[in-house]
PDB file of C-alpha atoms in Angstrom:
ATOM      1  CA  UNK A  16      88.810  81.886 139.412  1.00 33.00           C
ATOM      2  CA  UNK A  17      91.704  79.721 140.811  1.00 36.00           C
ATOM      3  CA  UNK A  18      94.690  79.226 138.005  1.00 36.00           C
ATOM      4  CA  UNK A  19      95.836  75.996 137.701  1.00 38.00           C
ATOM      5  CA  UNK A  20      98.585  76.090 140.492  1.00 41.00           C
ATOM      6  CA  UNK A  21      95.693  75.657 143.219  1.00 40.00           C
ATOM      7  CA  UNK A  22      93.562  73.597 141.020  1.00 40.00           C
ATOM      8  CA  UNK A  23      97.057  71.357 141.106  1.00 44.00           C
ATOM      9  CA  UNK A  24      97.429  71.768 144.667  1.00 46.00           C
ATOM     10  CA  UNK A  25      93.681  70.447 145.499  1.00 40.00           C
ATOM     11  CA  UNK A  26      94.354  67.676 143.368  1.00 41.00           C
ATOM     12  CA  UNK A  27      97.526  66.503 145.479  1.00 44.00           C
ATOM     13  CA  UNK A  28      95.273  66.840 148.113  1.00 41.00           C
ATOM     14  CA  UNK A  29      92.299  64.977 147.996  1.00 36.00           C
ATOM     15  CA  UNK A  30      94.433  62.458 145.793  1.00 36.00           C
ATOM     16  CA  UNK A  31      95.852  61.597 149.428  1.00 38.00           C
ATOM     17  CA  UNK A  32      92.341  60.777 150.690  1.00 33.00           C
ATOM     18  CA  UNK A  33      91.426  58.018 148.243  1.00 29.00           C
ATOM     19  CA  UNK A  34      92.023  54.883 148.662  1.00 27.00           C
ATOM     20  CA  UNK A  35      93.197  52.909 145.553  1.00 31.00           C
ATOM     21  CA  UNK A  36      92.683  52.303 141.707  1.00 38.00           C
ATOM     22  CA  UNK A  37      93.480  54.727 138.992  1.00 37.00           C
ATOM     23  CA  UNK A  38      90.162  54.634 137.643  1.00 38.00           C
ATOM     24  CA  UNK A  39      88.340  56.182 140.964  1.00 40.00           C
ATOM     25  CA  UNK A  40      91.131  58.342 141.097  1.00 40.00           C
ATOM     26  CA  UNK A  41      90.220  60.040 137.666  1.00 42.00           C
ATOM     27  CA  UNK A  42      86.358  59.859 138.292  1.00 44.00           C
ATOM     28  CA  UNK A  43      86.011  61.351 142.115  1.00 44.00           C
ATOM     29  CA  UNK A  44      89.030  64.224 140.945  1.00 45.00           C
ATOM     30  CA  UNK A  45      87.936  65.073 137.608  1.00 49.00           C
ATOM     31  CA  UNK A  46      84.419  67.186 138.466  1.00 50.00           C
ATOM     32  CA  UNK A  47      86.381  69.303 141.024  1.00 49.00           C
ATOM     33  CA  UNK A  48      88.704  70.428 138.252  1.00 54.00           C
ATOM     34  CA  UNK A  49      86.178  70.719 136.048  1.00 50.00           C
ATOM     35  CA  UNK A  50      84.363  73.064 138.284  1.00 55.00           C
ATOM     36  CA  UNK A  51      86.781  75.006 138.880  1.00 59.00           C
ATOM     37  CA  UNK A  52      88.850  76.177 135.672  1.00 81.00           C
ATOM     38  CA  UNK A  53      86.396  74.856 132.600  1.00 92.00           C
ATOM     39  CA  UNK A  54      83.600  77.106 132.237  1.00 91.00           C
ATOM     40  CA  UNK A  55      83.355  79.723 130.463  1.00 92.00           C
ATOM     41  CA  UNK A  56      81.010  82.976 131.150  1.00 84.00           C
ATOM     42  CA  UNK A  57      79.189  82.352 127.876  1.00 85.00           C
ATOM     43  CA  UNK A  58      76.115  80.002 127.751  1.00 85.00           C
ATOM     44  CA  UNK A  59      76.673  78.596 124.503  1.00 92.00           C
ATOM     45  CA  UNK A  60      74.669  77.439 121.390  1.00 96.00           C
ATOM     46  CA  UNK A  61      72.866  74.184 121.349  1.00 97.00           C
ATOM     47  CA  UNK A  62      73.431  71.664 119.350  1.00 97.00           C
ATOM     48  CA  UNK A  63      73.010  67.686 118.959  1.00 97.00           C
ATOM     49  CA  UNK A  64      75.710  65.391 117.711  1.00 97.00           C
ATOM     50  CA  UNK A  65      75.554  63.308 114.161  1.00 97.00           C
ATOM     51  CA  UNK A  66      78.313  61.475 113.812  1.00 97.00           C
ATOM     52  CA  UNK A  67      81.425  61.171 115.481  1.00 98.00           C
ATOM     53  CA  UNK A  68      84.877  61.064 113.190  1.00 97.00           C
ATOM     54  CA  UNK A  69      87.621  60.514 115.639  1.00 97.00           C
ATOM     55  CA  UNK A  70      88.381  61.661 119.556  1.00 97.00           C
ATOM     56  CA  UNK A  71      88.428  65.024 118.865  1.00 98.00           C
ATOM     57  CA  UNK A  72      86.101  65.478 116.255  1.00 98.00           C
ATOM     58  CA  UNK A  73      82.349  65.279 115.526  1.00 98.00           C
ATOM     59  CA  UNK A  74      79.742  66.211 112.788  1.00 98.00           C
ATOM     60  CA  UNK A  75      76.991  68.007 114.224  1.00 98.00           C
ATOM     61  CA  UNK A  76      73.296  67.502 112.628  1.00 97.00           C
ATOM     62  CA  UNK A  77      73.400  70.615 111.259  1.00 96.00           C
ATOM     63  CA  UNK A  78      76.642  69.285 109.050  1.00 96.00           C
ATOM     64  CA  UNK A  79      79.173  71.433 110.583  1.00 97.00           C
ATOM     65  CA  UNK A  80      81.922  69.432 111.259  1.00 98.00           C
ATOM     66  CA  UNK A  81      83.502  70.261 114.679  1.00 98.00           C
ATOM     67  CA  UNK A  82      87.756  70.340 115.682  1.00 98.00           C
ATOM     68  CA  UNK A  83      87.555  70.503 119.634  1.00 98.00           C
ATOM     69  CA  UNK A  84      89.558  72.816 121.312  1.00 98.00           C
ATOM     70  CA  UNK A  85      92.524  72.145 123.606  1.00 97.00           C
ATOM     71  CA  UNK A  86      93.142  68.624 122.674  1.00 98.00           C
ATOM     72  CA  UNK A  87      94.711  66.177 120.202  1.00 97.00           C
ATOM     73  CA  UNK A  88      93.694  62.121 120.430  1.00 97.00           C
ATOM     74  CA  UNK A  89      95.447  59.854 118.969  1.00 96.00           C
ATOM     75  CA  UNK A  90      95.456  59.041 114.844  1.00 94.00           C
ATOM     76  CA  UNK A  91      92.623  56.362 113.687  1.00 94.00           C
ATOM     77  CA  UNK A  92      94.192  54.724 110.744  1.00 89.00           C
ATOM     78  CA  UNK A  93      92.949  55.504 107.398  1.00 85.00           C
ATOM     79  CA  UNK A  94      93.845  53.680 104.458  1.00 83.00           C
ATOM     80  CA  UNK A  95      94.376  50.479 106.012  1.00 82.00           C
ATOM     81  CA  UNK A  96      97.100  52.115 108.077  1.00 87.00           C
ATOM     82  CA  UNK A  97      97.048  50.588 111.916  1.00 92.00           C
ATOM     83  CA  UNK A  98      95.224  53.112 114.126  1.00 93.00           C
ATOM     84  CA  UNK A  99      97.769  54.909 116.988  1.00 94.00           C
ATOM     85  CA  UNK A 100      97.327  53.523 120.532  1.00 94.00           C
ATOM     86  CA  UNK A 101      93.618  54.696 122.313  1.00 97.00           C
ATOM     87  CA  UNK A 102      92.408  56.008 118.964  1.00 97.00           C
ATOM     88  CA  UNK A 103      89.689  53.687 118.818  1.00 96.00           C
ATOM     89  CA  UNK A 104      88.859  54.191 122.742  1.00 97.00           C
ATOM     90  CA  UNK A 105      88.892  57.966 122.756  1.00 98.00           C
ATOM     91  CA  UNK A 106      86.648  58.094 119.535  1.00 97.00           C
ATOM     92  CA  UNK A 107      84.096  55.224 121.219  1.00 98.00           C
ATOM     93  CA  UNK A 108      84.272  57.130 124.298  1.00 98.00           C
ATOM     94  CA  UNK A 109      83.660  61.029 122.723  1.00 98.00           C
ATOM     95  CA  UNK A 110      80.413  58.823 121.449  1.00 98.00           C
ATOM     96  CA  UNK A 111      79.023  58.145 124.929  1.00 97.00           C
ATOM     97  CA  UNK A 112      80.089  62.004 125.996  1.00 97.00           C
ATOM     98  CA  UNK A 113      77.967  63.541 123.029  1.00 97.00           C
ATOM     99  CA  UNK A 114      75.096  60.638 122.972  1.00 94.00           C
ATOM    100  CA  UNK A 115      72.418  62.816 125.061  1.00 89.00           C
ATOM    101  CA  UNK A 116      70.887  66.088 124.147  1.00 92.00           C
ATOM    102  CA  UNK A 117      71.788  69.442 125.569  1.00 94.00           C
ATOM    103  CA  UNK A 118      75.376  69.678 124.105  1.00 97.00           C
ATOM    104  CA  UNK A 119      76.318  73.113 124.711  1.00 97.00           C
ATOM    105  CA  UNK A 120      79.396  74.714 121.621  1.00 98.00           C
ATOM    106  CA  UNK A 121      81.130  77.419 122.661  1.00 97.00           C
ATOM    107  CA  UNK A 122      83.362  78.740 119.308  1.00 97.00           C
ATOM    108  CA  UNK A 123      86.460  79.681 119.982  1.00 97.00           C
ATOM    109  CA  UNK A 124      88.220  83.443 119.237  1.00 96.00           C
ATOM    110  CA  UNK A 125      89.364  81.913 115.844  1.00 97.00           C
ATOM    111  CA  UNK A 126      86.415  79.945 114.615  1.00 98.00           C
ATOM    112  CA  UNK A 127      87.636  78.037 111.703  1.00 97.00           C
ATOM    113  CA  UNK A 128      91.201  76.012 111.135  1.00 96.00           C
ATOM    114  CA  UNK A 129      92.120  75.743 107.714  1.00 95.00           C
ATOM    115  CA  UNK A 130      90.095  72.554 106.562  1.00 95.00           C
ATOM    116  CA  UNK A 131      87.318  74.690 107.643  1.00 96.00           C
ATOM    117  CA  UNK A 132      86.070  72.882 110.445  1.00 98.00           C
ATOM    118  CA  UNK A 133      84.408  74.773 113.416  1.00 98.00           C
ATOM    119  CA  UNK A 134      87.035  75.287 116.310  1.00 98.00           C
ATOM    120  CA  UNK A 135      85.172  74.864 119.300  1.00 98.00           C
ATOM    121  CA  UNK A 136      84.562  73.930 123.207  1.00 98.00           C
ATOM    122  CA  UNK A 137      81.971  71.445 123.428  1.00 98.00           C
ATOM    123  CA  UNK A 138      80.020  70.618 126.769  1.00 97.00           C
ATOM    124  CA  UNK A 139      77.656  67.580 127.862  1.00 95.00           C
ATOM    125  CA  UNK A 140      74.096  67.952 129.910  1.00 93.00           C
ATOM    126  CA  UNK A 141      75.604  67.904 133.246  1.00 91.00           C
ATOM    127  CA  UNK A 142      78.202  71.121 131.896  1.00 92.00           C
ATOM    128  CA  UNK A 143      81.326  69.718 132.417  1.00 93.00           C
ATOM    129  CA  UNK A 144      83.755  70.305 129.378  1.00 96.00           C
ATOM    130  CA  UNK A 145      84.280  66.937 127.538  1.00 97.00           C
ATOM    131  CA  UNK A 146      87.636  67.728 126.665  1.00 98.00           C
ATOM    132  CA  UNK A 147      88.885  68.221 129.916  1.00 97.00           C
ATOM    133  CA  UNK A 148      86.557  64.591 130.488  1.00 97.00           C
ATOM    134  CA  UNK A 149      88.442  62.813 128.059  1.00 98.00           C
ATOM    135  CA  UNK A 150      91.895  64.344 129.204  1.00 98.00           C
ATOM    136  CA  UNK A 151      91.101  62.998 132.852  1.00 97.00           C
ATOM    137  CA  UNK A 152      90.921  59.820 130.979  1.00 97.00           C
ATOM    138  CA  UNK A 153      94.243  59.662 129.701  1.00 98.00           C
ATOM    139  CA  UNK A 154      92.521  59.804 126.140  1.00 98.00           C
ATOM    140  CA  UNK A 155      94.360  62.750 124.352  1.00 98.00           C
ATOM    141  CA  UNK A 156      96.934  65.277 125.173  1.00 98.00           C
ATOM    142  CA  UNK A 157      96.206  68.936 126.053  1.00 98.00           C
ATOM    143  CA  UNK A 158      97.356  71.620 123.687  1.00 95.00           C
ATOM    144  CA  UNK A 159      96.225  75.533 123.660  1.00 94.00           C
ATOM    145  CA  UNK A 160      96.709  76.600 119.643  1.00 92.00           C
ATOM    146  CA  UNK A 161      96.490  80.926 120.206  1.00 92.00           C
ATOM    147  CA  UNK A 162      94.038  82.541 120.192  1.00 94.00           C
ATOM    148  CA  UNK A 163      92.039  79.402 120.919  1.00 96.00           C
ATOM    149  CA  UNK A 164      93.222  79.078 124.662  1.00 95.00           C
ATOM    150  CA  UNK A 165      91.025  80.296 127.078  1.00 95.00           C
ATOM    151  CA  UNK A 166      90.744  77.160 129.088  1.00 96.00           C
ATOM    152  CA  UNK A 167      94.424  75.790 128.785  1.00 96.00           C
ATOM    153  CA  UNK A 168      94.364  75.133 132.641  1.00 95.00           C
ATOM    154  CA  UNK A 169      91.513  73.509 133.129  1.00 96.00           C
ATOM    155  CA  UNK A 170      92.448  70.966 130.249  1.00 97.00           C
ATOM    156  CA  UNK A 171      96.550  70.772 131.483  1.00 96.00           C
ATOM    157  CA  UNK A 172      95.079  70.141 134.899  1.00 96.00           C
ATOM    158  CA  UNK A 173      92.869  67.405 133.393  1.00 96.00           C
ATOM    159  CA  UNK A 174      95.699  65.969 131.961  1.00 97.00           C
ATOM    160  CA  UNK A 175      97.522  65.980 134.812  1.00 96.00           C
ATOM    161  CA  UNK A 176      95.039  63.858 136.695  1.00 96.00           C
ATOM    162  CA  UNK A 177      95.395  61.387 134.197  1.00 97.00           C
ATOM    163  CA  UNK A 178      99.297  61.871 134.090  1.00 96.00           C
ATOM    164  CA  UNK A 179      99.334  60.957 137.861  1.00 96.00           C
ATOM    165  CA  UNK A 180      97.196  57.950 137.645  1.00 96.00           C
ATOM    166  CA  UNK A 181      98.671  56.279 134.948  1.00 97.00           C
ATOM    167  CA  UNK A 182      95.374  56.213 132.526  1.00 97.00           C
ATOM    168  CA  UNK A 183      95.423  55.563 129.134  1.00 97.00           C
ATOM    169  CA  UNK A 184      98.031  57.296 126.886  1.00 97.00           C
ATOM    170  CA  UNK A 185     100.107  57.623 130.403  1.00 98.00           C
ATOM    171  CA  UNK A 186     100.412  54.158 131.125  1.00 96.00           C
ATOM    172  CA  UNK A 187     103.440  54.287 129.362  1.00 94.00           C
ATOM    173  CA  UNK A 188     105.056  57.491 128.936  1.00 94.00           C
ATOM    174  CA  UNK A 189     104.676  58.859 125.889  1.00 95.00           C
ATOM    175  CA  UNK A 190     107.818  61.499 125.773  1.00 96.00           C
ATOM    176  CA  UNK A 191     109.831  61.193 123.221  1.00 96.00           C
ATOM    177  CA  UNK A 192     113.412  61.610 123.484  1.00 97.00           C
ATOM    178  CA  UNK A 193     114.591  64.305 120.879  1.00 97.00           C
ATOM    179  CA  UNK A 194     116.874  61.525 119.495  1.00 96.00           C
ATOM    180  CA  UNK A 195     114.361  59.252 118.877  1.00 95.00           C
ATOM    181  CA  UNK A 196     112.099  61.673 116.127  1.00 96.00           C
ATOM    182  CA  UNK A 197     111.835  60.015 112.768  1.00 95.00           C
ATOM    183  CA  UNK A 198     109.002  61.577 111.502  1.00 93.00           C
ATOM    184  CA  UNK A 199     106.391  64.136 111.687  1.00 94.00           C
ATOM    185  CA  UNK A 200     103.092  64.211 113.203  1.00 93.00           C
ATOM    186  CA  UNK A 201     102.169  65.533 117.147  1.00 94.00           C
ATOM    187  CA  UNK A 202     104.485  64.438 119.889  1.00 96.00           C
ATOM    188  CA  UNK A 203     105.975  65.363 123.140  1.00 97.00           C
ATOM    189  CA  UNK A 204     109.240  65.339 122.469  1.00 98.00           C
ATOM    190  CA  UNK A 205     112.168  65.300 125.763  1.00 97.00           C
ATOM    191  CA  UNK A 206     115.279  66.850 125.516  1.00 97.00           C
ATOM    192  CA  UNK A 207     118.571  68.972 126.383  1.00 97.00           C
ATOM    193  CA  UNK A 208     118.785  72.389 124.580  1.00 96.00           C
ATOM    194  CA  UNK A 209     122.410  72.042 122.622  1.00 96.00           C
ATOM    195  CA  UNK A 210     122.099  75.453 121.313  1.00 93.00           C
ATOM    196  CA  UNK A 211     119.541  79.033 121.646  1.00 90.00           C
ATOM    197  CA  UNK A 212     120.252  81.170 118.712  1.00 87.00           C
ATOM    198  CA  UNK A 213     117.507  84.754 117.390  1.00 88.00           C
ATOM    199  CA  UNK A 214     117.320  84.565 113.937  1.00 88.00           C
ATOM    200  CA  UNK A 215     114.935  85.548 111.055  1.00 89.00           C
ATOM    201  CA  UNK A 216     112.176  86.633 113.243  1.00 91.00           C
ATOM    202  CA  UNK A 217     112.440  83.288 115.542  1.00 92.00           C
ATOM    203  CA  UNK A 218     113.996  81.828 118.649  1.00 90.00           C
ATOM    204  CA  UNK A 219     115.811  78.434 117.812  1.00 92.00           C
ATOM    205  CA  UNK A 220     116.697  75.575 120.278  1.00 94.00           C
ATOM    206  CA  UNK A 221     118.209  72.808 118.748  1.00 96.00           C
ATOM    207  CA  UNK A 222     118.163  70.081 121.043  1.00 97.00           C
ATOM    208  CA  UNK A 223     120.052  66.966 121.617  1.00 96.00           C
ATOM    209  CA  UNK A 224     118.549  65.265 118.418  1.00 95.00           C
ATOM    210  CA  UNK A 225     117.389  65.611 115.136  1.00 96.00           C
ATOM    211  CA  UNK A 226     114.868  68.295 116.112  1.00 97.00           C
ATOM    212  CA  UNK A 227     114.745  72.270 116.356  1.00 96.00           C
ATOM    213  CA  UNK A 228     112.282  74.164 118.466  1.00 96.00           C
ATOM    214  CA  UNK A 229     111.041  77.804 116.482  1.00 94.00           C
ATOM    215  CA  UNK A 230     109.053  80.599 119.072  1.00 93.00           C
ATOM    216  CA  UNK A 231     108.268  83.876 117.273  1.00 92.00           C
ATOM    217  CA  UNK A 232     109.635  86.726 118.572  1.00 87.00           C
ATOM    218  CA  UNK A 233     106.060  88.703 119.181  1.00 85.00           C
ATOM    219  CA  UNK A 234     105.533  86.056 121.319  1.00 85.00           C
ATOM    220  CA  UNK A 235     108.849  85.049 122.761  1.00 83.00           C
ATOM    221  CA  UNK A 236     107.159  87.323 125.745  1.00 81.00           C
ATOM    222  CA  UNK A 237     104.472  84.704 126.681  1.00 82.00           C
ATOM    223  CA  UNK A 238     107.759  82.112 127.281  1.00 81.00           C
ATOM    224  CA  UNK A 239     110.233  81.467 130.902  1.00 72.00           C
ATOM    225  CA  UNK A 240     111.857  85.029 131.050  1.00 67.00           C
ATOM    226  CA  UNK A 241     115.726  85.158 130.580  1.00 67.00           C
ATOM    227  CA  UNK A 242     118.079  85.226 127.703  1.00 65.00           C
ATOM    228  CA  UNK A 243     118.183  82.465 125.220  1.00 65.00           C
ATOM    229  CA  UNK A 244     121.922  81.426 125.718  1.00 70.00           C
ATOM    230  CA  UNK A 245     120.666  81.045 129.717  1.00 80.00           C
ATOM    231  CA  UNK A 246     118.714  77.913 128.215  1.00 85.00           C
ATOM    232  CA  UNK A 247     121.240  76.328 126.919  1.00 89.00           C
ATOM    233  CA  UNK A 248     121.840  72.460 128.434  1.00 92.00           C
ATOM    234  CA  UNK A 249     118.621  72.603 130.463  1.00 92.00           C
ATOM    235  CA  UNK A 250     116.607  70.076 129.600  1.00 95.00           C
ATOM    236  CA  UNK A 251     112.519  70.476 128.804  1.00 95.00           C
ATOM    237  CA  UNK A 252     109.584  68.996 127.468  1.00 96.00           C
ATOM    238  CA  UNK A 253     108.001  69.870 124.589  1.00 96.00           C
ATOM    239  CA  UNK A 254     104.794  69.548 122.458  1.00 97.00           C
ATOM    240  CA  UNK A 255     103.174  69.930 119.495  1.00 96.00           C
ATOM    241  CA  UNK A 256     102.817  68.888 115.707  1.00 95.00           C
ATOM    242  CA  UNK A 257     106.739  68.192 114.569  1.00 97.00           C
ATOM    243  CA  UNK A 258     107.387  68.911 110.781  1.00 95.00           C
ATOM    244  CA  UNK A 259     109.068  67.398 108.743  1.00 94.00           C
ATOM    245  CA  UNK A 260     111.484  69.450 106.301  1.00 92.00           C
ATOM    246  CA  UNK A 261     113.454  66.605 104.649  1.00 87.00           C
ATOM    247  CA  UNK A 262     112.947  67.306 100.943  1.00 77.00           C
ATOM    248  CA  UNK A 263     111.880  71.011 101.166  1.00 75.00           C
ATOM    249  CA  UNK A 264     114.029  73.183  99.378  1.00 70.00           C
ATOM    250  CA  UNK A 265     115.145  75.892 101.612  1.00 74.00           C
ATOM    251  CA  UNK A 266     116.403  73.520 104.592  1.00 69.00           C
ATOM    252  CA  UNK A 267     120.498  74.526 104.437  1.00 73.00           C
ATOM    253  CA  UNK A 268     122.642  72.186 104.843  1.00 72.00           C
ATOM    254  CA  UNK A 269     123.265  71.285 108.901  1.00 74.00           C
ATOM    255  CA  UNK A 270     119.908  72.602 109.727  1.00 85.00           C
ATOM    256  CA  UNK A 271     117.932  69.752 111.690  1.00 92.00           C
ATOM    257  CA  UNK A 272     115.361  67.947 109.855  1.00 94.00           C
ATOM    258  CA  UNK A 273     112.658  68.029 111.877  1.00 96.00           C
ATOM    259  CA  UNK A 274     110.990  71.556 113.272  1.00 96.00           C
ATOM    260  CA  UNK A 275     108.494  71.882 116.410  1.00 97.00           C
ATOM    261  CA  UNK A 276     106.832  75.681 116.840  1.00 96.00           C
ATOM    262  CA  UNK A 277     106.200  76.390 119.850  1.00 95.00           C
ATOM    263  CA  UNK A 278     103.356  79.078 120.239  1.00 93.00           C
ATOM    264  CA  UNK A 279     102.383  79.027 123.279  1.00 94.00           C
ATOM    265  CA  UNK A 280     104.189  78.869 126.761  1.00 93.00           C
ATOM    266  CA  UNK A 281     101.998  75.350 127.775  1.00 93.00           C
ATOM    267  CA  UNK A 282     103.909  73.827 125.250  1.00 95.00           C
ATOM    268  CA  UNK A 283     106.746  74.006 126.608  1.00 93.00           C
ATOM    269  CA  UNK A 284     108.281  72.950 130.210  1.00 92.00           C
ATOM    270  CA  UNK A 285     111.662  73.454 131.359  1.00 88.00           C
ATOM    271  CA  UNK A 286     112.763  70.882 133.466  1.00 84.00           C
TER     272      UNK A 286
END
């Protein structure tokens, strides 16, 4: 099974060959990654869909309520709070993914998040992943959440088709620079490492803003090899859900407000 190098490399290639629009780009490109990277040996469970909450989650008619794997779409507003850009477009389209039968869920290694919803890998009739569909879209960002990562290429090379077209979420970029974080929630946050310091069980980069980056040091093995100080003024992408530890009691006094833990090495790119 290719990795996502040649998937990447394929791509580049037949993106040559079209001939214009970003929307044919994303349609004609996305079945050959989809082929390649997004299945998965299992057959899967059937199911049907009831209703559909948001762009990455569903109610199946059996009442389990479903968190797909591998991506995050943007907030709807609740509360009469104004929805986040393509909310309302990647819920609308998850609708037309999951309107015929033959849905195939795959659960993932850790089956349940902590709101209880079922962690899983959904596919349409035709077996292509709709995650990865709605990533080619430009409708959500790709994120692998361990042990729940077993196709984190396939979806970053969805992504990336959308990425290089300019769809949806991409038609602007999204990054963040690290000096412009004011609150919490899931971004991709741009930066400079200022400092790389081990301490209590973690790797910290502070960055060139109000925002630290934390990597565990059982998995500090899965990141770029090379000692922590070595990262220091490189500058790198990041994503993931920022917190927010203004008000919490055991922030000390210089620490940076806002804290981004990085747990796997796709959420993080050094640049």
């Amino acid at each position: 099974m290719p990795g996502l190098a040649q998937v990447m490399a394929a791509v580049q290639g037949k993106k040559k060959a079209l001939l214009t629009g970003a929307f044919f780009i994303a349609c004609l490109l996305a079945p050959a990654v989809h082929a390649d990277v997004c299945q998965l040996a299992e057959k899967g469970e059937r199911v049907s869909s009831r209703v559909v909450i948001d762009g990455d989650t569903l109610e199946l008619s059996d009442q389990r309520r479903v968190r797909l794997i591998g991506i995050d779409t943007p907030e709807i507003g609740r509360r009469g709070e104004p929805s986040q850009p393509f909310a309302q477009a990647a819920r609308k389209r998850l609708e037309q993914l999951v309107r015929q039968p033959g849905l195939r869920l795959h659960v993932g290694r850790q089956p349940k998040d902590h709101y209880g919803r079922t962690l899983a890998h959904l596919y349409g009739p035709d077996g292509q992943n709709i995650e990865a569909q709605l990533l080619s879209e430009g409708l959500g960002f790709a994120l692998a959440v361990p042990p729940n990562s077993a196709l984190i290429d396939c979806h970053l090379a969805a992504e990336g088709l959308a990425r290089q077209a300019k769809l949806g979420l991409w038609q602007d970029s999204p990054v963040q620079k690290a000096s412009q974080i004011k609150s919490g929630g899931f971004a991709l946050v741009g930066g400079q490492v200022v400092s790389a310091n081990e301490a209590g069980g973690y790797l910290w980069l502070e960055l060139d803003g109000p925002v630290v980056l934390r990597i565990a040091q059982d998995e500090r093995r899965l990141f770029p090899a090379g000692a922590p100080g070595s990262w220091k003024g490189r500058r790198l992408e990041a994503r993931g859900w920022v917190i927010d530890r203004r008000g919490q009691r055991h922030l000390k006094s210089g620490h940076k407000p806002f804290m981004l833990p990085l747990r796997h090495p796709s959420m993080l790119e050094l640049q």
